Amino acid sequence: MEELTCCISLFHRKIQNCTARRWGSNHRRISDQQLGAEYNLDVTFSPEWEWFNVSRPLEYASDLDDKLVVLDFFTYCCINCLHVLPSLHQLERDHSIEDGLVIVGVHSAKFDNERVSSNIAAALQRYDIAHPVVNDAQLVLWRRLEIACWPTLVILVRFPGKLCRLDARRLVLSDSGHHRLLVTDNSGAVLHVIGGPTAGFLDGKLGESKFSSPQGVAADGDVIYVADTENHAIRKVDLQAGLVETLAGTGQRGDDLEGGGVGRAQVLASPWDLCLVGDRLYLAMAGSHQIWALFLRDGTLFGKRPCPAGTCLRVAGSGQEENRNNSYPQRAAFAQPSGLTWDAAGARLLVADSESSSVRQVALADGAVRAVVGGARDPTNLFEFGDVDSAEGPARLQHPLGVAWSAADAALYVADTYNHKLKLVLADGRGFSCRTLAGSSRGDQTGPLLEAQFNEPGGLLAEPAGDRLLVADTNNHCIKRVDLATGTVDELDVRMTRDSPDRPTQAVTSSATVRSAVAHLFKSRVLLSASGWSAAPAGPFSVPLTVQLHAPPLRSGDAVRLRLHAQLFLCSPAGLCFPRELTFELLVEGDD
């Protein structure tokens, strides 16, 4: 498939009021088969908008469960939009609705002529566009989703599981429901998409590799280690080489409780999270209720057992599903460990042990397993769960899936998944205290910490400075940010835009000149709201854009507030056009 020249945005807010249903390859009507449940993207199609290639206006609501949804924002005169069409057609041929792909066109007109329904209908026939298309004539959805250019493909993030840092500027997200990884910058702009959209088990180039519901991720420079959970494997992604390879696991669930094999010869059972400590990778092996290690270089286990590079073996846990603490690691037992973090000062792993609703610790010197918070005294009792902070009695959690240690403030943060909260655990003279940090009830709400809402948060990342947490809010299909300094929660917009120009800036001089440093200007206009005043660009549109304001005489002491509204189409040499609407308020005062 040829490389697409387009902008790509990935969103995660709640989709409402749009239904997509299966259409056959030999006709252009939607049939009656529904596709599933609600996504988490704020897309609302207005009831008065007109639809094409469907028998009625579409509504999302509950129809896009387990589907990869692509919204194609286009206008039919745009040459790059036409260049994208063969790739979209190929995607539809290769991946049907049954395979999990849904494409919906959102026609976002540039010219007045392109808003006319009959003209859009003719263009769809001319270019053989058979998937559903909606006419967003006034660019309502375009503005709401902050679309930047034609064409833009919007892809929905689904059930993020875990996240980690590559470095101070880049994040890695496991987009588990789409069987892929996303590498983003700190603003959420996507730099790499690895794997997806369907499940598989395939090494090779980044764009050709396949994963199956990946969860835990850990990074070392430009190398990402992945717990490929439903492939029962550990994968390595080398961003510099552009390759994916399998380090351990066969693609099939194994029942080995000891390990010791090297590389792909060693079977695994549902690895759920990873923690990189030096030259070994620790695994939360949920399927066998154990903690394992993968040696990236030659080493020894507990200073005794030699382990050549590539060896993968048990560190702690008998394999029995229990909440059993013990100084002998082989006699200890876990119950579906699902989250790992590393306390370097304490030389210990901290484990979210989900089925015992507890947090446990493993000493890396000798493998001794001890309790931290939650769980029952009886190691066979896995039903001692709840939502209780330690100030009110013995702390109780409910199926925690994520933990993050912050060395900056010696604090442990817990994703208390089924309580839809984040908990803070601190050491005190009696052991550990536990209290609710953020979250109130199941929902999707930002704002103050104890008013915010999560829906089964599953992954946590504590920023090194100790001032912020990032949360994979799994059932809300988003990444939330917890600002510990301000005590607020907001969302990280996951998106990717290619070839975006610099944001236009303003400079006001005595001649009231507004300059915008862009590559090219096209079909732009400037509107001025002030009686007796007018605005006109100086000569042909050029860079910088100079707008002359023509004004009646002002006497000393007179003042007028101007509202200058610019509608600009900024086009790059590559042919991508970025609509911009800018409003400036200028206070102009008369002088002698």
XYZ file of C-alpha atoms in Angstrom:
592
model
C 0.000 0.000 0.000
C 1.359 3.429 -0.878
C 2.232 5.879 1.864
C -0.685 8.140 2.779
C -0.255 11.902 2.634
C -2.759 12.835 5.281
C -3.223 13.837 8.874
C -4.126 11.122 11.348
C -5.869 11.800 14.637
C -6.645 9.291 17.373
C -9.412 10.192 19.801
C -11.028 8.537 22.782
C -14.071 10.471 23.877
C -17.555 9.060 23.853
C -19.287 8.424 20.536
C -22.975 9.216 20.623
C -25.818 9.128 18.144
C -24.326 7.255 15.201
C -25.071 3.723 14.046
C -22.878 1.833 11.594
C -24.204 -1.417 10.154
C -22.829 -3.956 7.769
C -22.991 -3.261 4.070
C -22.223 -5.759 1.346
C -19.582 -5.357 -1.333
C -22.160 -5.547 -4.116
C -24.507 -2.824 -2.890
C -24.372 0.485 -1.068
C -27.091 0.030 1.521
C -26.551 -0.731 5.173
C -28.098 -4.016 6.255
C -29.710 -4.685 9.641
C -26.771 -6.314 11.452
C -25.659 -4.217 14.409
C -22.005 -3.961 15.309
C -21.885 -3.629 19.084
C -21.290 -1.280 21.942
C -20.353 2.268 22.781
C -16.981 3.876 22.217
C -15.611 6.766 24.196
C -15.316 9.573 21.609
C -17.306 12.789 21.651
C -18.761 12.472 18.158
C -22.336 13.672 17.815
C -23.897 13.676 14.361
C -26.590 16.332 14.198
C -29.993 14.899 13.181
C -30.364 17.412 10.335
C -27.146 16.344 8.605
C -27.609 14.416 5.396
C -26.210 10.939 4.856
C -25.210 9.085 1.705
C -24.849 5.381 0.875
C -27.206 4.473 3.728
C -30.965 4.079 3.970
C -31.296 6.363 7.011
C -29.182 8.654 9.231
C -26.726 6.660 11.300
C -26.446 6.512 15.089
C -23.464 5.178 17.062
C -24.720 4.394 20.608
C -24.087 0.652 20.841
C -22.906 -0.424 17.404
C -19.111 -0.295 17.311
C -17.995 -2.870 19.860
C -14.633 -4.555 18.959
C -14.337 -2.513 15.742
C -11.569 -0.287 14.467
C -13.424 2.863 13.370
C -11.840 5.212 10.822
C -13.487 8.585 10.223
C -12.256 10.030 6.913
C -12.550 13.830 6.995
C -12.417 14.888 3.340
C -13.710 17.328 0.749
C -14.223 16.076 -2.772
C -12.094 18.719 -4.553
C -8.977 17.913 -2.477
C -6.350 16.057 -4.503
C -4.735 14.492 -1.434
C -8.167 13.247 -0.364
C -8.382 11.515 -3.730
C -4.888 10.106 -3.258
C -6.031 8.478 0.014
C -9.047 6.775 -1.587
C -7.170 3.843 -3.210
C -5.666 3.007 0.191
C -9.090 3.187 1.843
C -10.548 0.988 -0.887
C -7.722 -1.494 -0.326
C -8.359 -1.463 3.423
C -12.015 -2.253 2.802
C -11.088 -5.111 0.476
C -8.532 -6.542 2.915
C -10.511 -5.997 6.139
C -14.287 -6.307 6.039
C -16.732 -5.262 8.722
C -16.550 -8.849 10.018
C -12.766 -8.419 10.330
C -13.315 -5.379 12.513
C -12.897 -2.333 10.236
C -15.505 0.418 9.817
C -14.870 3.449 7.564
C -17.208 6.462 7.728
C -16.619 9.489 5.502
C -17.199 12.945 6.978
C -17.504 15.405 4.093
C -16.171 18.762 5.300
C -16.581 21.289 2.489
C -14.035 23.927 1.578
C -16.019 25.711 -1.159
C -19.673 26.707 -1.004
C -20.361 24.527 -4.039
C -19.185 21.458 -2.117
C -21.874 21.904 0.532
C -24.602 21.087 -2.002
C -25.962 17.594 -1.414
C -26.455 16.705 -5.068
C -22.846 17.643 -5.839
C -21.578 15.417 -3.001
C -23.755 12.534 -4.223
C -22.332 12.881 -7.732
C -18.763 12.951 -6.398
C -19.318 9.783 -4.351
C -20.491 7.980 -7.488
C -17.651 9.431 -9.540
C -14.995 8.216 -7.107
C -16.708 4.926 -6.234
C -17.055 5.708 -2.515
C -19.415 3.048 -1.142
C -19.027 3.435 2.626
C -21.363 5.702 4.641
C -20.720 9.434 4.274
C -22.199 12.307 6.280
C -22.311 15.927 5.100
C -20.759 18.113 7.827
C -21.423 21.202 5.711
C -20.686 23.776 8.414
C -17.569 21.981 9.766
C -19.232 21.415 13.141
C -17.644 18.032 13.823
C -14.422 19.267 12.254
C -14.107 22.053 14.839
C -15.259 19.920 17.766
C -12.533 17.356 17.134
C -9.960 20.035 16.262
C -9.268 18.573 12.825
C -6.303 20.313 11.220
C -6.330 19.558 7.479
C -7.746 17.650 4.525
C -7.516 14.706 4.505
C -7.564 13.614 8.152
C -8.197 10.067 9.318
C -9.586 9.775 12.848
C -8.967 6.414 14.556
C -10.535 5.460 17.877
C -8.338 4.271 20.776
C -9.867 1.233 22.435
C -9.274 -0.274 25.916
C -5.768 1.043 26.699
C -4.090 -1.338 29.126
C -0.678 -0.129 30.332
C 1.788 2.667 29.649
C 5.433 3.574 30.211
C 8.021 6.197 29.266
C 10.592 5.835 26.522
C 12.293 9.021 27.708
C 11.379 12.483 28.969
C 9.637 13.309 25.689
C 7.911 10.070 24.637
C 5.283 7.682 25.987
C 4.277 4.141 25.043
C 0.613 3.064 25.302
C -0.688 -0.468 24.846
C -3.851 0.023 22.768
C -4.990 -3.445 23.780
C -8.382 -3.520 22.069
C -6.736 -2.708 18.741
C -3.851 -5.168 19.290
C -1.155 -2.533 18.893
C 1.196 -0.067 20.574
C 1.135 3.709 20.231
C 4.227 5.821 20.802
C 3.299 9.443 21.524
C 4.948 12.655 22.584
C 3.933 14.370 25.811
C 1.059 16.205 24.137
C -0.460 12.948 22.866
C 0.724 13.327 19.261
C 1.316 9.820 17.903
C 4.791 9.147 16.525
C 4.535 5.402 15.829
C 1.723 2.870 15.432
C 3.017 -0.688 15.900
C 0.767 -3.644 15.077
C -3.034 -3.764 14.757
C -5.818 -3.469 13.840
C -6.486 -7.215 14.096
C -4.941 -9.830 16.370
C -2.064 -12.000 15.202
C 1.393 -13.306 16.092
C 3.936 -12.004 13.599
C 7.440 -10.578 13.879
C 9.013 -8.261 11.320
C 8.651 -4.618 10.344
C 6.751 -2.293 12.670
C 3.817 -1.822 10.307
C 3.555 -5.526 9.497
C 3.921 -6.997 12.980
C 0.962 -8.463 14.873
C 0.067 -8.627 18.567
C -2.893 -10.001 20.495
C -4.227 -7.813 23.314
C -0.828 -6.516 24.461
C -0.738 -5.233 28.031
C 2.458 -4.410 29.951
C 5.191 -2.306 28.344
C 8.699 -1.383 29.512
C 11.334 0.617 27.695
C 15.095 1.018 27.448
C 16.133 3.791 25.069
C 14.494 3.086 21.713
C 13.687 -0.517 22.678
C 10.210 -1.431 23.944
C 9.476 -4.724 25.707
C 5.880 -5.932 25.449
C 3.795 -8.425 27.401
C 1.855 -9.815 24.432
C -0.763 -11.288 26.712
C -3.018 -13.364 24.490
C -0.064 -14.586 22.450
C 1.545 -15.740 25.742
C 4.796 -14.127 24.644
C 7.323 -11.393 25.365
C 8.084 -9.233 22.352
C 10.834 -6.697 21.642
C 10.247 -3.589 19.517
C 13.375 -1.847 18.220
C 12.336 1.588 16.964
C 15.768 2.330 15.482
C 15.853 -0.883 13.457
C 12.110 -0.739 12.785
C 11.679 -4.385 13.766
C 9.665 -6.570 16.156
C 10.954 -9.915 17.452
C 9.796 -12.509 19.968
C 12.055 -13.042 23.004
C 10.056 -15.767 24.769
C 6.836 -17.683 24.223
C 5.411 -19.746 21.398
C 2.056 -18.092 20.772
C 0.296 -20.841 22.727
C -0.482 -20.967 26.437
C 1.911 -23.178 28.393
C 1.603 -24.953 31.757
C 5.281 -24.857 32.797
C 5.607 -23.620 36.405
C 9.423 -23.651 36.567
C 10.837 -22.319 33.299
C 14.528 -22.231 32.527
C 14.200 -22.437 28.767
C 15.896 -19.990 26.422
C 14.133 -17.758 23.921
C 11.097 -18.942 21.979
C 11.493 -22.456 23.317
C 10.088 -21.352 26.700
C 6.286 -21.446 26.954
C 4.485 -18.756 28.975
C 0.990 -18.227 30.373
C -0.655 -14.821 29.932
C 2.087 -12.383 30.941
C 0.215 -9.235 31.999
C 2.814 -6.670 33.048
C 6.557 -6.031 32.848
C 9.175 -4.254 34.933
C 12.705 -3.692 33.680
C 15.338 -3.755 36.428
C 18.896 -3.551 35.148
C 19.485 -6.343 32.674
C 16.498 -8.472 33.599
C 12.837 -8.144 32.750
C 10.375 -9.202 35.458
C 7.016 -10.609 34.351
C 3.681 -10.646 36.161
C 2.632 -14.081 34.892
C -1.114 -13.831 35.472
C -1.906 -17.181 33.869
C 0.314 -19.222 36.207
C -0.038 -16.934 39.279
C 3.710 -16.315 39.489
C 6.480 -13.756 39.044
C 9.045 -14.664 36.384
C 12.218 -13.079 35.021
C 13.691 -12.903 31.523
C 17.475 -12.441 31.565
C 18.523 -10.025 28.820
C 22.202 -10.744 29.578
C 24.046 -13.493 31.425
C 23.338 -13.394 35.161
C 22.365 -15.380 38.232
C 19.111 -15.810 40.126
C 19.508 -14.804 43.797
C 23.271 -14.921 43.266
C 23.227 -18.708 42.919
C 21.644 -20.138 39.789
C 23.445 -19.241 36.530
C 21.097 -17.891 33.869
C 22.477 -17.332 30.347
C 21.048 -14.483 28.287
C 17.560 -15.339 27.031
C 16.703 -17.575 30.007
C 13.138 -17.143 31.270
C 12.172 -18.730 34.586
C 10.162 -18.472 37.782
C 11.263 -16.056 40.521
C 8.452 -16.465 43.044
C 5.141 -18.263 43.375
C 4.213 -21.923 43.623
C 1.607 -21.762 40.875
C -1.248 -22.240 43.344
C -3.811 -19.430 43.227
C -3.493 -18.075 46.753
C -2.569 -15.019 48.817
C 0.333 -16.741 50.568
C 3.342 -14.760 51.842
C 6.551 -16.611 52.616
C 10.256 -16.024 52.996
C 10.843 -18.906 50.594
C 9.772 -17.689 47.147
C 8.785 -21.146 45.846
C 6.342 -21.554 48.769
C 4.707 -18.156 48.329
C 1.650 -17.928 46.102
C -0.067 -15.221 44.071
C -3.534 -14.879 42.588
C -3.395 -13.462 39.051
C -0.618 -10.851 39.455
C -1.359 -8.087 36.946
C 0.790 -5.052 37.759
C 4.473 -4.492 38.577
C 6.609 -1.575 39.679
C 10.122 -1.174 41.091
C 11.306 0.455 44.293
C 15.052 0.803 43.773
C 15.819 2.070 47.271
C 13.993 -0.871 48.827
C 15.317 -3.356 46.235
C 11.836 -4.793 45.854
C 9.146 -5.389 43.278
C 5.637 -4.234 44.173
C 2.875 -6.397 42.745
C -0.807 -5.701 42.092
C -2.224 -9.137 42.914
C -5.660 -8.742 41.391
C -7.616 -11.823 42.471
C -6.535 -11.514 46.101
C -7.377 -7.768 45.940
C -4.022 -6.935 47.470
C -0.618 -5.404 46.867
C 2.405 -7.600 47.635
C 6.170 -7.098 47.609
C 9.005 -9.353 46.428
C 12.552 -8.806 47.720
C 14.900 -9.176 44.772
C 17.822 -10.264 46.947
C 16.188 -13.546 48.002
C 12.632 -13.600 46.566
C 10.874 -13.283 49.942
C 7.201 -12.327 49.482
C 5.430 -10.068 51.992
C 2.109 -8.240 52.256
C 1.670 -4.506 51.700
C -2.069 -3.699 51.760
C -5.333 -5.532 51.147
C -6.152 -9.213 51.059
C -7.205 -11.666 53.789
C -5.195 -13.282 56.571
C -6.277 -16.707 55.345
C -4.132 -17.285 52.227
C -6.862 -19.402 50.603
C -9.521 -16.680 51.012
C -9.678 -14.660 47.792
C -12.982 -12.981 48.648
C -11.766 -10.390 51.142
C -12.276 -7.303 49.011
C -13.972 -3.923 49.326
C -13.338 -0.192 49.273
C -11.944 0.762 52.677
C -9.145 3.210 53.493
C -6.855 2.245 56.352
C -8.050 5.137 58.543
C -11.435 3.382 58.671
C -10.123 -0.121 59.381
C -8.084 -2.740 57.525
C -7.502 -1.438 53.996
C -9.564 -3.150 51.317
C -9.095 -3.040 47.556
C -11.061 -4.603 44.707
C -9.162 -6.302 41.865
C -6.257 -3.823 41.451
C -4.479 -4.092 38.103
C -1.848 -1.356 38.235
C 0.838 -0.035 40.576
C 3.379 2.763 40.203
C 6.190 3.630 42.612
C 7.254 7.272 42.905
C 10.797 7.584 44.229
C 10.396 11.373 44.415
C 7.913 11.140 47.288
C 8.440 7.516 48.428
C 4.818 6.752 47.551
C 3.050 3.817 45.975
C 0.075 4.543 43.725
C -2.474 1.820 43.039
C -5.057 1.535 40.273
C -7.895 0.108 42.399
C -9.591 -1.095 39.258
C -13.009 -2.404 40.289
C -13.457 0.448 42.779
C -12.749 2.858 39.885
C -10.280 4.780 42.052
C -6.617 5.551 42.582
C -5.198 4.788 46.016
C -2.114 6.208 47.733
C -0.040 3.851 49.909
C 2.612 5.214 52.282
C 4.872 3.503 54.803
C 4.293 4.489 58.415
C 5.534 3.283 61.791
C 2.954 0.493 61.920
C 3.320 -0.711 58.343
C 1.452 0.932 55.492
C -1.391 3.443 55.277
C -3.806 3.481 52.341
C -6.216 6.219 51.287
C -8.225 7.262 48.250
C -6.301 9.745 46.123
C -8.678 10.249 43.197
C -11.989 8.952 41.936
C -15.493 8.938 43.327
C -17.572 6.380 41.421
C -17.684 4.651 38.052
C -17.981 7.206 35.254
C -15.985 9.503 33.026
C -15.322 12.862 34.637
C -12.362 15.200 34.953
C -11.903 17.905 37.560
C -10.891 17.895 41.255
C -9.305 14.643 42.452
C -12.169 13.350 44.584
C -14.828 14.429 42.068
C -13.137 12.815 39.083
C -14.474 9.528 37.727
C -12.729 6.526 36.204
C -13.994 3.269 34.705
C -11.754 0.312 35.528
C -8.368 2.065 35.391
C -5.771 -0.590 34.601
C -2.382 1.051 34.113
C -0.405 3.713 35.990
C 2.734 5.733 35.349
C 4.286 7.979 38.003
C 6.263 10.816 36.449
C 9.861 11.070 37.764
C 9.329 14.512 39.301
C 6.570 13.129 41.492
C 4.083 15.777 40.380
C 1.878 13.832 37.973
C 0.373 10.417 37.269
C -0.773 9.077 33.927
C -3.675 6.616 34.049
C -4.848 4.138 31.422
C -8.583 4.570 32.071
C -9.411 1.357 30.292
C -13.195 1.322 29.962
C -13.280 5.028 29.180
C -10.855 4.387 26.286
C -8.591 7.245 27.316
C -5.476 8.332 29.136
C -6.121 10.618 32.096
C -3.562 12.871 33.783
C -3.534 13.420 37.535
C -1.829 16.663 38.513
C -0.812 16.184 42.128
C 0.268 19.812 42.514
C -3.078 21.320 41.506
C -5.225 18.406 42.660
C -6.992 17.996 39.327
C -7.583 15.336 36.668
C -7.752 15.978 32.923
C -7.360 13.950 29.724
C -4.479 13.465 27.320
C -5.713 13.834 23.736
C -4.087 11.039 21.747
C -3.722 12.223 18.171
C -1.314 12.410 15.252
C -0.999 15.276 12.758
C 1.644 15.269 10.079
C 3.171 18.390 8.462
C 1.293 20.777 10.727
C 2.462 24.396 10.307
C 3.465 26.559 13.227
C 0.569 28.083 15.088
C -0.074 31.591 13.636
C 0.893 34.445 15.908
C -0.042 38.119 16.010
C 2.008 41.273 16.238
C 0.222 44.614 16.487
C 2.097 47.765 15.500
C 1.091 51.419 15.243
C -0.194 50.660 11.730
C -2.224 47.732 13.115
C -0.517 45.087 10.981
C -1.334 41.459 11.761
C 1.285 38.993 10.561
C 0.876 35.238 10.216
C 3.950 33.196 9.307
C 2.616 30.380 7.127
C 3.730 28.607 3.987
C 0.960 29.653 1.575
C -2.419 31.380 1.828
C -5.449 30.363 -0.165
C -9.073 31.584 -0.347
C -8.684 33.505 2.904
C -10.583 36.513 4.174
C -10.460 38.918 7.071
C -13.588 40.309 8.710
C -13.709 43.382 10.937
C -16.514 44.302 13.314
C -16.283 48.030 14.100
C -18.410 50.839 12.711
C -16.567 52.954 10.181
C -13.587 50.631 10.019
C -12.583 48.207 7.266
C -9.863 45.640 6.737
C -8.124 44.551 3.575
C -5.089 42.387 2.919
C -2.266 44.371 1.367
C -2.104 43.208 -2.222
C -2.104 39.457 -3.121
C -2.010 37.006 -0.256
C 1.580 36.329 0.653
C 3.830 35.446 3.538
C 3.739 37.222 5.924
C 0.072 38.165 5.652
C -0.274 41.906 6.130
C -3.704 43.333 6.858
C -4.208 47.078 6.655
C -6.929 48.526 8.870
C -8.614 51.626 7.443
C -10.028 53.823 10.198
C -11.808 57.137 10.658
C -9.777 59.831 12.433
C -9.338 59.362 16.169
C -8.781 62.296 18.495
C -6.565 62.180 21.534
C -8.358 60.314 24.313
C -10.661 58.440 21.912
C -10.466 54.649 21.907
C -12.173 51.838 20.036
C -12.009 48.094 20.603
C -11.766 46.151 17.350
C -12.653 42.515 16.848
C -10.716 41.122 13.903
C -11.777 37.679 12.650
C -9.531 35.932 10.120
C -10.615 32.874 8.134
C -7.436 31.414 6.690
C -6.587 28.382 4.586
C -2.919 27.629 5.153
C -1.484 25.261 2.570
C 1.866 23.515 2.757
C 4.052 22.830 -0.284
C 3.029 19.157 0.007
C -0.555 20.141 -0.719
C -2.090 19.769 2.745
C -4.464 22.601 3.647
C -5.187 23.627 7.228
C -8.217 25.843 7.897
C -7.695 28.298 10.706
C -10.101 30.730 12.318
C -8.394 33.362 14.453
C -9.985 36.180 16.404
C -8.035 39.151 17.730
C -9.296 41.952 19.916
C -7.326 45.168 19.471
C -7.618 48.341 21.507
C -6.782 51.322 19.289
C -6.277 54.716 20.929
C -6.041 58.115 19.287
C -3.035 60.350 19.793
C -2.047 63.851 18.861
